[in-house]
């Protein structure tokens, strides 16, 4: 089916996330007309250049032949068009060749990129993280010779963390970095699951690699961050000979076949230190946190793509006696329509969470006062694990429902619905599994300021309830939201008083509760923002908020009860018992 970029929905999400005030404060030369023009142009690009390659990327995929990795058919040319259009440099600092736009705008554009072709979007997504890491921690040489090439997109970036014995536990990393006697280092080791670790779409690939120096202390405190390029970079910026690193193979995956996921072998590769010795985890987390928010956007994107396909199919498929369609299309069946509208509501809630987090990231850098920057940074930190985990769970759920709407046709590869489900499944695993995000939320983010950061968010949500109560047609949304906030506050208070296994067991259901309630609040804000509109699109926002309130927010009190059940029998139940 033809993908249509959801430009109007994205513009609404940016507006209700506070983007206009950000533009007015920190980007006086950037007006809403320019924002709209950028979104429209990005939508046109992805529809024409990237979406048509998505199916071929899934069917043919990246190739590994005679030690050489080739991108899926058409991807290299599309990447060059992407770079030529300036889409790689949206939020980068103009000092390094960037356009200096907002991070939130970049996220909105990248949602369209990922929705049109998720496997393609992973390449520039990782490059954005490399840009942020080098901008903050790179040496003068790296900023002068490497950073501008990453910003322009002439070169791409990767993130090398995982090893066969070291997945989420980075303390187990064993890749070695040995001083070469000339001020540089030589890397020895193997990294796995490296997204776009090798390809033929750009002139050079810049690998950010976690490794240990010979005298490093054990654990995460002994890991440093290094830059190793596929081809060496001379002091004048020209490309030298090939470095001593290579792809050993590419993975055969459930989905995202167009993205080459490589086993990378570092065989004495020349490298430069990035940042401080033995502080690599902190430096890499700049890249990780950027990727976590981007992966949340991926969840929204793949859900949008799956929804659009399911909606189109429902309008074409004739089956049974439909209550609400004269032509017999299954869109007229009440349960099918409920499913589709709930899919759409969750997409818009997840989109709003991600873009609001992006606005907070911008304000954390650019707000006029230190107090405002601190408040924005804390809100960003609180929302990031929710944006990553809740949104990617929505991506899998919506893609699964998309298959369901297709019925048996969805289980057949020819329709394409199955690809979205397969592609979506990696996102809850990427960049710290969703369980890790939940642990981060309850272990680090909720306790910030003694729970004050979440308290402030709940207070802001409560203020919206009064506006809903005063708006005809949205009173019930206000009542459901009020009850949902109360449930979230109750669960938060319990978590602040409980540590250890109780808190860890509650982490995932708590994150779901938080995402459900915050997402409902953001849908309510969109409904309020469009309440005066008389067109179908405007009226649909109130309908989506009402449906979400009845189907999702209504479950919040029960979720809170589940959070407070704690560890219960979990410790005492043995694996032997589970195995029968």
mmCIF file of C-alpha atoms in Angstrom, residues 116-375:
data_model
loop_
_atom_site.group_PDB
_atom_site.id
_atom_site.type_symbol
_atom_site.label_atom_id
_atom_site.label_comp_id
_atom_site.label_asym_id
_atom_site.label_seq_id
_atom_site.Cartn_x
_atom_site.Cartn_y
_atom_site.Cartn_z
ATOM 1 C CA UNK A 116 8.450 4.775 5.472
ATOM 2 C CA UNK A 117 11.437 2.441 5.828
ATOM 3 C CA UNK A 118 12.554 1.462 9.328
ATOM 4 C CA UNK A 119 15.553 -0.566 8.151
ATOM 5 C CA UNK A 120 16.860 2.462 6.242
ATOM 6 C CA UNK A 121 16.204 4.887 9.085
ATOM 7 C CA UNK A 122 18.438 2.961 11.472
ATOM 8 C CA UNK A 123 21.537 4.146 9.581
ATOM 9 C CA UNK A 124 21.113 7.919 10.020
ATOM 10 C CA UNK A 125 19.593 7.341 13.464
ATOM 11 C CA UNK A 126 22.857 5.883 14.785
ATOM 12 C CA UNK A 127 24.762 8.699 13.115
ATOM 13 C CA UNK A 128 22.760 11.248 15.123
ATOM 14 C CA UNK A 129 23.934 9.636 18.343
ATOM 15 C CA UNK A 130 27.554 9.661 17.187
ATOM 16 C CA UNK A 131 27.204 13.365 16.395
ATOM 17 C CA UNK A 132 25.945 14.124 19.899
ATOM 18 C CA UNK A 133 28.690 12.065 21.561
ATOM 19 C CA UNK A 134 31.535 13.686 19.617
ATOM 20 C CA UNK A 135 30.037 17.143 19.982
ATOM 21 C CA UNK A 136 30.138 16.783 23.772
ATOM 22 C CA UNK A 137 33.237 14.640 24.300
ATOM 23 C CA UNK A 138 35.274 14.620 21.094
ATOM 24 C CA UNK A 139 38.804 15.996 20.797
ATOM 25 C CA UNK A 140 39.597 19.084 18.783
ATOM 26 C CA UNK A 141 40.843 16.857 15.962
ATOM 27 C CA UNK A 142 37.676 14.740 16.000
ATOM 28 C CA UNK A 143 35.469 17.815 15.946
ATOM 29 C CA UNK A 144 37.465 19.340 13.111
ATOM 30 C CA UNK A 145 37.887 16.307 10.852
ATOM 31 C CA UNK A 146 35.167 13.803 11.717
ATOM 32 C CA UNK A 147 32.186 15.641 13.156
ATOM 33 C CA UNK A 148 31.399 17.763 10.062
ATOM 34 C CA UNK A 149 31.396 14.637 7.888
ATOM 35 C CA UNK A 150 28.946 12.934 10.239
ATOM 36 C CA UNK A 151 26.739 16.021 10.323
ATOM 37 C CA UNK A 152 26.613 16.250 6.548
ATOM 38 C CA UNK A 153 25.959 12.510 6.292
ATOM 39 C CA UNK A 154 28.959 11.921 4.054
ATOM 40 C CA UNK A 155 30.110 9.480 6.734
ATOM 41 C CA UNK A 156 27.914 7.370 9.004
ATOM 42 C CA UNK A 157 28.267 6.411 12.656
ATOM 43 C CA UNK A 158 27.804 3.228 14.670
ATOM 44 C CA UNK A 159 27.666 2.232 18.320
ATOM 45 C CA UNK A 160 29.770 -0.798 19.339
ATOM 46 C CA UNK A 161 28.811 -2.081 22.785
ATOM 47 C CA UNK A 162 27.589 -5.663 22.708
ATOM 48 C CA UNK A 163 29.915 -8.691 22.716
ATOM 49 C CA UNK A 164 29.025 -12.378 22.685
ATOM 50 C CA UNK A 165 29.427 -12.602 26.478
ATOM 51 C CA UNK A 166 28.351 -8.994 27.228
ATOM 52 C CA UNK A 167 24.845 -7.968 26.295
ATOM 53 C CA UNK A 168 23.214 -5.521 28.689
ATOM 54 C CA UNK A 169 25.966 -6.208 31.238
ATOM 55 C CA UNK A 170 28.642 -3.885 29.892
ATOM 56 C CA UNK A 171 30.888 -4.662 32.857
ATOM 57 C CA UNK A 172 31.701 -7.887 30.983
ATOM 58 C CA UNK A 173 33.177 -6.097 27.941
ATOM 59 C CA UNK A 174 36.591 -7.553 27.046
ATOM 60 C CA UNK A 175 37.606 -5.719 23.844
ATOM 61 C CA UNK A 176 41.154 -4.417 24.416
ATOM 62 C CA UNK A 177 42.638 -1.033 23.614
ATOM 63 C CA UNK A 178 46.427 -1.097 23.623
ATOM 64 C CA UNK A 179 48.498 2.118 23.410
ATOM 65 C CA UNK A 180 50.427 2.231 20.133
ATOM 66 C CA UNK A 181 53.279 4.415 21.415
ATOM 67 C CA UNK A 182 52.267 7.258 19.097
ATOM 68 C CA UNK A 183 49.430 8.743 21.119
ATOM 69 C CA UNK A 184 46.821 6.418 19.678
ATOM 70 C CA UNK A 185 45.506 2.946 20.370
ATOM 71 C CA UNK A 186 44.998 -0.431 18.739
ATOM 72 C CA UNK A 187 41.690 -2.241 19.272
ATOM 73 C CA UNK A 188 41.425 -6.025 19.558
ATOM 74 C CA UNK A 189 38.094 -7.788 19.990
ATOM 75 C CA UNK A 190 34.717 -8.701 18.605
ATOM 76 C CA UNK A 191 31.457 -6.770 18.735
ATOM 77 C CA UNK A 192 28.085 -8.194 17.726
ATOM 78 C CA UNK A 193 24.692 -6.834 16.705
ATOM 79 C CA UNK A 194 26.250 -3.682 15.216
ATOM 80 C CA UNK A 195 23.551 -1.888 13.240
ATOM 81 C CA UNK A 196 24.807 -0.717 9.842
ATOM 82 C CA UNK A 197 28.286 -1.751 10.995
ATOM 83 C CA UNK A 198 29.420 -2.035 7.374
ATOM 84 C CA UNK A 199 27.840 -1.031 4.068
ATOM 85 C CA UNK A 200 28.466 0.646 0.743
ATOM 86 C CA UNK A 201 26.185 3.684 1.138
ATOM 87 C CA UNK A 202 28.824 6.156 2.418
ATOM 88 C CA UNK A 203 32.526 6.839 1.993
ATOM 89 C CA UNK A 204 33.504 6.096 5.585
ATOM 90 C CA UNK A 205 32.029 4.593 8.767
ATOM 91 C CA UNK A 206 32.896 5.951 12.210
ATOM 92 C CA UNK A 207 32.719 3.320 14.935
ATOM 93 C CA UNK A 208 32.366 4.403 18.551
ATOM 94 C CA UNK A 209 33.702 1.443 20.496
ATOM 95 C CA UNK A 210 33.767 0.511 24.186
ATOM 96 C CA UNK A 211 37.046 -1.156 25.190
ATOM 97 C CA UNK A 212 39.464 -1.597 28.102
ATOM 98 C CA UNK A 213 42.973 -0.284 28.519
ATOM 99 C CA UNK A 214 45.575 -2.751 29.880
ATOM 100 C CA UNK A 215 45.653 -1.152 33.349
ATOM 101 C CA UNK A 216 41.905 -0.461 33.575
ATOM 102 C CA UNK A 217 40.062 -1.390 36.782
ATOM 103 C CA UNK A 218 37.448 -4.154 36.504
ATOM 104 C CA UNK A 219 33.770 -3.513 35.845
ATOM 105 C CA UNK A 220 32.137 -0.531 34.184
ATOM 106 C CA UNK A 221 34.621 1.875 35.795
ATOM 107 C CA UNK A 222 37.378 0.464 33.598
ATOM 108 C CA UNK A 223 35.764 1.038 30.198
ATOM 109 C CA UNK A 224 36.839 3.786 27.803
ATOM 110 C CA UNK A 225 35.325 5.050 24.563
ATOM 111 C CA UNK A 226 37.249 5.004 21.288
ATOM 112 C CA UNK A 227 36.742 6.174 17.716
ATOM 113 C CA UNK A 228 37.864 3.801 14.961
ATOM 114 C CA UNK A 229 37.065 4.618 11.335
ATOM 115 C CA UNK A 230 36.662 2.146 8.478
ATOM 116 C CA UNK A 231 39.224 4.138 6.522
ATOM 117 C CA UNK A 232 41.878 6.128 8.352
ATOM 118 C CA UNK A 233 41.454 9.905 8.398
ATOM 119 C CA UNK A 234 44.585 11.888 7.558
ATOM 120 C CA UNK A 235 45.441 15.182 9.265
ATOM 121 C CA UNK A 236 44.195 17.131 6.255
ATOM 122 C CA UNK A 237 40.819 15.348 6.385
ATOM 123 C CA UNK A 238 41.444 13.106 3.389
ATOM 124 C CA UNK A 239 40.762 9.378 3.556
ATOM 125 C CA UNK A 240 43.715 7.056 3.960
ATOM 126 C CA UNK A 241 44.058 3.305 3.833
ATOM 127 C CA UNK A 242 41.587 0.777 5.200
ATOM 128 C CA UNK A 243 41.751 0.277 8.950
ATOM 129 C CA UNK A 244 42.282 -3.134 10.535
ATOM 130 C CA UNK A 245 38.618 -3.794 11.185
ATOM 131 C CA UNK A 246 36.017 -5.676 9.193
ATOM 132 C CA UNK A 247 32.617 -7.262 9.216
ATOM 133 C CA UNK A 248 32.897 -10.983 9.942
ATOM 134 C CA UNK A 249 29.282 -11.652 8.959
ATOM 135 C CA UNK A 250 25.789 -10.190 9.030
ATOM 136 C CA UNK A 251 22.956 -11.559 11.129
ATOM 137 C CA UNK A 252 19.917 -13.393 9.723
ATOM 138 C CA UNK A 253 17.113 -11.669 11.595
ATOM 139 C CA UNK A 254 13.386 -11.861 12.249
ATOM 140 C CA UNK A 255 12.873 -8.456 10.643
ATOM 141 C CA UNK A 256 14.551 -5.227 9.460
ATOM 142 C CA UNK A 257 16.246 -7.273 6.751
ATOM 143 C CA UNK A 258 17.356 -4.150 4.898
ATOM 144 C CA UNK A 259 19.540 -3.116 7.838
ATOM 145 C CA UNK A 260 22.933 -4.895 7.882
ATOM 146 C CA UNK A 261 23.456 -6.040 11.481
ATOM 147 C CA UNK A 262 27.121 -6.957 11.622
ATOM 148 C CA UNK A 263 29.596 -8.952 13.632
ATOM 149 C CA UNK A 264 32.531 -6.525 13.742
ATOM 150 C CA UNK A 265 36.095 -7.759 14.146
ATOM 151 C CA UNK A 266 38.734 -5.328 15.422
ATOM 152 C CA UNK A 267 42.114 -6.809 14.557
ATOM 153 C CA UNK A 268 44.555 -4.171 15.735
ATOM 154 C CA UNK A 269 42.428 -1.324 14.379
ATOM 155 C CA UNK A 270 43.862 2.148 14.899
ATOM 156 C CA UNK A 271 41.677 4.204 17.240
ATOM 157 C CA UNK A 272 41.520 7.502 19.121
ATOM 158 C CA UNK A 273 40.314 8.033 22.669
ATOM 159 C CA UNK A 274 37.016 9.911 23.006
ATOM 160 C CA UNK A 275 36.678 11.834 26.253
ATOM 161 C CA UNK A 276 38.306 10.677 29.470
ATOM 162 C CA UNK A 277 40.052 7.382 30.182
ATOM 163 C CA UNK A 278 37.820 4.907 32.050
ATOM 164 C CA UNK A 279 34.776 7.155 31.646
ATOM 165 C CA UNK A 280 33.518 5.527 28.466
ATOM 166 C CA UNK A 281 30.165 4.400 29.843
ATOM 167 C CA UNK A 282 29.179 7.965 30.730
ATOM 168 C CA UNK A 283 30.307 9.204 27.313
ATOM 169 C CA UNK A 284 28.544 6.395 25.488
ATOM 170 C CA UNK A 285 25.337 7.109 27.381
ATOM 171 C CA UNK A 286 25.072 10.371 25.475
ATOM 172 C CA UNK A 287 24.667 8.217 22.387
ATOM 173 C CA UNK A 288 22.540 5.638 24.202
ATOM 174 C CA UNK A 289 20.027 8.159 25.508
ATOM 175 C CA UNK A 290 19.709 9.760 22.100
ATOM 176 C CA UNK A 291 19.126 6.311 20.614
ATOM 177 C CA UNK A 292 16.564 5.393 23.283
ATOM 178 C CA UNK A 293 14.347 8.315 22.360
ATOM 179 C CA UNK A 294 14.853 7.632 18.655
ATOM 180 C CA UNK A 295 13.893 3.981 19.176
ATOM 181 C CA UNK A 296 10.726 5.140 20.929
ATOM 182 C CA UNK A 297 9.986 7.148 17.794
ATOM 183 C CA UNK A 298 10.591 3.976 15.784
ATOM 184 C CA UNK A 299 7.846 2.283 17.794
ATOM 185 C CA UNK A 300 5.457 5.088 16.899
ATOM 186 C CA UNK A 301 6.565 4.961 13.277
ATOM 187 C CA UNK A 302 6.097 1.254 12.687
ATOM 188 C CA UNK A 303 2.729 1.442 14.442
ATOM 189 C CA UNK A 304 1.682 4.251 12.101
ATOM 190 C CA UNK A 305 2.740 2.240 9.065
ATOM 191 C CA UNK A 306 0.901 -0.878 10.281
ATOM 192 C CA UNK A 307 -2.204 1.158 11.114
ATOM 193 C CA UNK A 308 -2.343 2.790 7.705
ATOM 194 C CA UNK A 309 -2.140 -0.576 5.991
ATOM 195 C CA UNK A 310 -4.795 -2.108 8.251
ATOM 196 C CA UNK A 311 -7.132 0.857 7.731
ATOM 197 C CA UNK A 312 -6.784 0.641 3.959
ATOM 198 C CA UNK A 313 -7.385 -3.114 4.015
ATOM 199 C CA UNK A 314 -10.475 -2.710 6.201
ATOM 200 C CA UNK A 315 -12.021 -0.375 3.651
ATOM 201 C CA UNK A 316 -11.357 -2.779 0.786
ATOM 202 C CA UNK A 317 -12.193 -6.122 2.365
ATOM 203 C CA UNK A 318 -15.833 -7.267 2.065
ATOM 204 C CA UNK A 319 -16.841 -9.798 4.684
ATOM 205 C CA UNK A 320 -20.112 -10.595 6.443
ATOM 206 C CA UNK A 321 -22.847 -8.136 7.343
ATOM 207 C CA UNK A 322 -21.289 -4.906 8.486
ATOM 208 C CA UNK A 323 -23.356 -2.783 10.863
ATOM 209 C CA UNK A 324 -21.923 0.547 9.746
ATOM 210 C CA UNK A 325 -20.973 0.201 6.073
ATOM 211 C CA UNK A 326 -23.385 -0.043 3.186
ATOM 212 C CA UNK A 327 -20.714 -1.586 0.950
ATOM 213 C CA UNK A 328 -20.024 -4.467 3.363
ATOM 214 C CA UNK A 329 -16.421 -3.483 4.107
ATOM 215 C CA UNK A 330 -15.100 -4.779 7.397
ATOM 216 C CA UNK A 331 -14.487 -1.196 8.491
ATOM 217 C CA UNK A 332 -18.198 -1.250 9.243
ATOM 218 C CA UNK A 333 -17.890 -4.049 11.811
ATOM 219 C CA UNK A 334 -17.965 -2.481 15.305
ATOM 220 C CA UNK A 335 -15.088 -4.547 16.699
ATOM 221 C CA UNK A 336 -12.874 -3.861 13.695
ATOM 222 C CA UNK A 337 -13.561 -0.148 13.963
ATOM 223 C CA UNK A 338 -12.915 -0.203 17.720
ATOM 224 C CA UNK A 339 -9.615 -1.957 17.076
ATOM 225 C CA UNK A 340 -8.537 0.546 14.436
ATOM 226 C CA UNK A 341 -9.487 3.595 16.505
ATOM 227 C CA UNK A 342 -7.690 2.234 19.555
ATOM 228 C CA UNK A 343 -4.623 1.589 17.403
ATOM 229 C CA UNK A 344 -4.757 5.202 16.225
ATOM 230 C CA UNK A 345 -5.290 6.558 19.740
ATOM 231 C CA UNK A 346 -2.257 4.710 21.105
ATOM 232 C CA UNK A 347 -0.127 5.885 18.193
ATOM 233 C CA UNK A 348 -1.012 9.502 18.868
ATOM 234 C CA UNK A 349 -0.430 9.098 22.601
ATOM 235 C CA UNK A 350 3.004 7.552 22.010
ATOM 236 C CA UNK A 351 3.889 10.198 19.430
ATOM 237 C CA UNK A 352 3.001 12.927 21.904
ATOM 238 C CA UNK A 353 5.133 11.369 24.649
ATOM 239 C CA UNK A 354 8.165 11.122 22.342
ATOM 240 C CA UNK A 355 7.880 14.633 20.922
ATOM 241 C CA UNK A 356 7.245 16.115 24.359
ATOM 242 C CA UNK A 357 10.442 14.420 25.520
ATOM 243 C CA UNK A 358 12.182 15.990 22.534
ATOM 244 C CA UNK A 359 10.912 19.456 23.472
ATOM 245 C CA UNK A 360 12.180 18.881 27.020
ATOM 246 C CA UNK A 361 15.595 17.949 25.594
ATOM 247 C CA UNK A 362 15.662 21.228 23.664
ATOM 248 C CA UNK A 363 14.595 23.241 26.711
ATOM 249 C CA UNK A 364 17.211 21.492 28.860
ATOM 250 C CA UNK A 365 19.831 23.083 26.588
ATOM 251 C CA UNK A 366 18.196 26.321 25.590
ATOM 252 C CA UNK A 367 15.706 27.567 28.186
ATOM 253 C CA UNK A 368 16.611 31.093 29.358
ATOM 254 C CA UNK A 369 17.215 30.340 33.062
ATOM 255 C CA UNK A 370 19.133 27.657 34.906
ATOM 256 C CA UNK A 371 16.023 26.738 36.886
ATOM 257 C CA UNK A 372 14.020 26.200 33.695
ATOM 258 C CA UNK A 373 16.817 24.149 32.160
ATOM 259 C CA UNK A 374 16.989 21.955 35.259
ATOM 260 C CA UNK A 375 13.237 21.413 35.303
#
